[in-house]
Amino acid sequence: MTKQHANWSPYDNNGGSCVAIAGSDYCVIAADTRMSTGYNILTRDYSKISHLAEKCVMASSGFQADVKALQKVLSARHLTYQHQHNKQMSCPAMAQLLSNTLYYKRFFPYYSFNVLGGLDSEGKGCVFTYDAVGSYERVGYSSQGSGSTLIMPFLDNQLKSPSPLLLPAQDAVTPLSETEAVDLVKTVFASATERDIYTGDKVEIVILNASGIHRDFMDLRKD
Amino acid sequence: MFRNQYDTDVTTWSPAGRLFQVEYAMEAVKQGSAAIGLRSKTHVVLACVNKANSELSSHQKKIFKVDDHIGVAIAGLTADGRVLSRYMRSECINYNYTYESPLPVGRLVVQLADKAQVCTQRSWKRPYGVGLLVAGLDESGAHLYYNCPSGNYFEYQAFAIGSRSQAAKTYLERKFNNFTASSREDLIKDALIAARESLQGEKLTSSVCTIAVVGVGEPFHILDQETVQQLIDTFEIVREEETAPAEPEAAAEQDAATEQASGADQGGAGNQGGADQGGSPMDI
């Protein structure tokens, strides 16, 4: 007698792609705004980006119900941190918190593929990339989601990140200017939209730098 | 209140139907340094007298932000107050997580009161030795509540707790009818004057007094020392000018304070002067 399998799944994949690029004094985080299920589009106007702390932004693709729950948990934990420490969480601190939060549900994971972007305590851009159960690494750029297989090789080609195993240790930051980085993000999403059916409609681009946070939208193909 | 055979346990009633341990806990509140709260239709102001143990030590934190729309001032055992603030913050966060909206102040004070009541009915616990002035804003408007160690709570237009709070309360009783329509600035001014009343002669400076405000469109925050000192200077100086023609004395701040304490007439004249300067509808 073969093992009985569930006739329903607690998970669904709402598709979409996320990208983040770190610069010397800025960080660009972007995600498309299409939310789908199967071959259908649920909405063309859904934000996958969450502003967790003053200098820390998270973009997540995957199962948006889990993403929403994860965002709420992190938001609540950040409030507690602020009450206790009288200051905002730094991006590296939030990165560790996100990892711990994801691993906490190791045996019923958040179906959420995250990139965290922001400024570290020195004001330099930082990007952290995660898997669904909290394994993370600081990198100079990253992409997650349905279009990541198309986006990541292109980013590697343009921005190849030094390996964390290299000695002497090299900075995990790209030598691009802010405008160049934003242009690269737009290019990358336009390309991913062509071949990934789950990516499209609009791309939401968030830029974090010393002067604060700036949000921009760019239209993408809607087919 | 004297020591008697019914006051060892919180779970022992006296023949007169009193729980002495609870009453002793309320005494602890009276021993703490003063905390004052007042509210208008749109704002609530909390003021605290900060007494440091010595010149070398820092001042005790007596005002806590609980959420963007709620803050609390404590008097009594500040450690108990800190713990209760943590509970309140946690409740606000949990409510917001579940309902994606701010916890109504009335709900929070009931939870706080129930928590305090538990400690009056367990033999292995003791009542919290802290009184809390909870200031907050919700859909039904601005609120100021007082939570007792006994588990009781009351809503107030204005109130003062802690040592020498009676002086502040007397001032507030005279003025409270105007508070509902008060502007934010006048409310803060009244809070500072009330704080000065409870200082009774001592100089009111921003190092001794902390002010916090919450209002419509204004999240709860504690005013920084500079701002408070500026506000103190504004209304203290005004008082000196107005009382100078009335009373030919040296217009030092100390004198202004003692004038206030000594005579209702002089105090009245001073307040009238404050009203003219600020252009506020403060009546005597």
GROMACS .gro file of C-alpha atoms in nm, chain B residues 22 24-36 46 48 61-64 71-82 84-85 88 112 116 126-134 145-153 159-162:
model
   59
  245VAL     CA    1  -0.381   4.700   4.867
  247TYR     CA    2  -0.044   5.014   5.149
  248ALA     CA    3   0.030   4.969   4.779
  249MET     CA    4  -0.164   5.289   4.710
  250GLU     CA    5   0.055   5.458   4.972
  251ALA     CA    6   0.358   5.363   4.765
  252VAL     CA    7   0.209   5.564   4.480
  253LYS     CA    8   0.179   5.868   4.705
  254GLN     CA    9   0.548   5.839   4.793
  255GLY     CA   10   0.664   5.857   4.431
  256SER     CA   11   0.743   6.191   4.269
  257ALA     CA   12   0.457   6.370   4.104
  258ALA     CA   13   0.304   6.283   3.769
  259ILE     CA   14   0.041   6.505   3.607
  269LEU     CA   15   0.176   6.429   3.060
  271CYS     CA   16   0.653   6.446   3.545
  284LYS     CA   17   1.246   5.744   3.357
  285LYS     CA   18   0.881   5.802   3.446
  286ILE     CA   19   0.718   5.852   3.109
  287PHE     CA   20   0.703   5.567   2.861
  294GLY     CA   21   0.185   5.693   2.648
  295VAL     CA   22   0.202   5.644   3.023
  296ALA     CA   23   0.341   5.836   3.319
  297ILE     CA   24   0.406   5.649   3.643
  298ALA     CA   25   0.440   5.728   4.011
  299GLY     CA   26   0.553   5.485   4.278
  300LEU     CA   27   0.772   5.179   4.233
  301THR     CA   28   0.925   5.261   3.898
  302ALA     CA   29   1.040   4.903   3.850
  303ASP     CA   30   0.676   4.788   3.863
  304GLY     CA   31   0.594   5.070   3.623
  305ARG     CA   32   0.859   4.956   3.378
  307LEU     CA   33   0.369   4.719   3.326
  308SER     CA   34   0.482   4.945   3.039
  311MET     CA   35   0.120   4.749   2.762
  335LEU     CA   36  -0.419   4.670   3.289
  339ALA     CA   37  -0.365   4.456   3.879
  349ARG     CA   38   0.173   4.138   4.591
  350PRO     CA   39  -0.009   4.433   4.436
  351TYR     CA   40   0.183   4.650   4.189
  352GLY     CA   41   0.313   4.953   4.378
  353VAL     CA   42   0.268   5.197   4.094
  354GLY     CA   43  -0.001   5.434   3.974
  355LEU     CA   44  -0.027   5.490   3.600
  356LEU     CA   45  -0.158   5.789   3.413
  357VAL     CA   46  -0.244   5.651   3.071
  368TYR     CA   47  -0.701   5.737   3.263
  369TYR     CA   48  -0.562   5.667   3.607
  370ASN     CA   49  -0.487   5.303   3.696
  371CYS     CA   50  -0.455   5.217   4.067
  372PRO     CA   51  -0.275   4.927   4.231
  373SER     CA   52  -0.618   4.824   4.354
  374GLY     CA   53  -0.729   4.735   4.003
  375ASN     CA   54  -0.958   5.036   3.975
  376TYR     CA   55  -0.934   5.281   3.692
  382PHE     CA   56  -0.526   6.448   3.732
  383ALA     CA   57  -0.209   6.440   3.939
  384ILE     CA   58  -0.055   6.157   4.141
  385GLY     CA   59   0.249   6.115   4.363
   0.00000   0.00000   0.00000
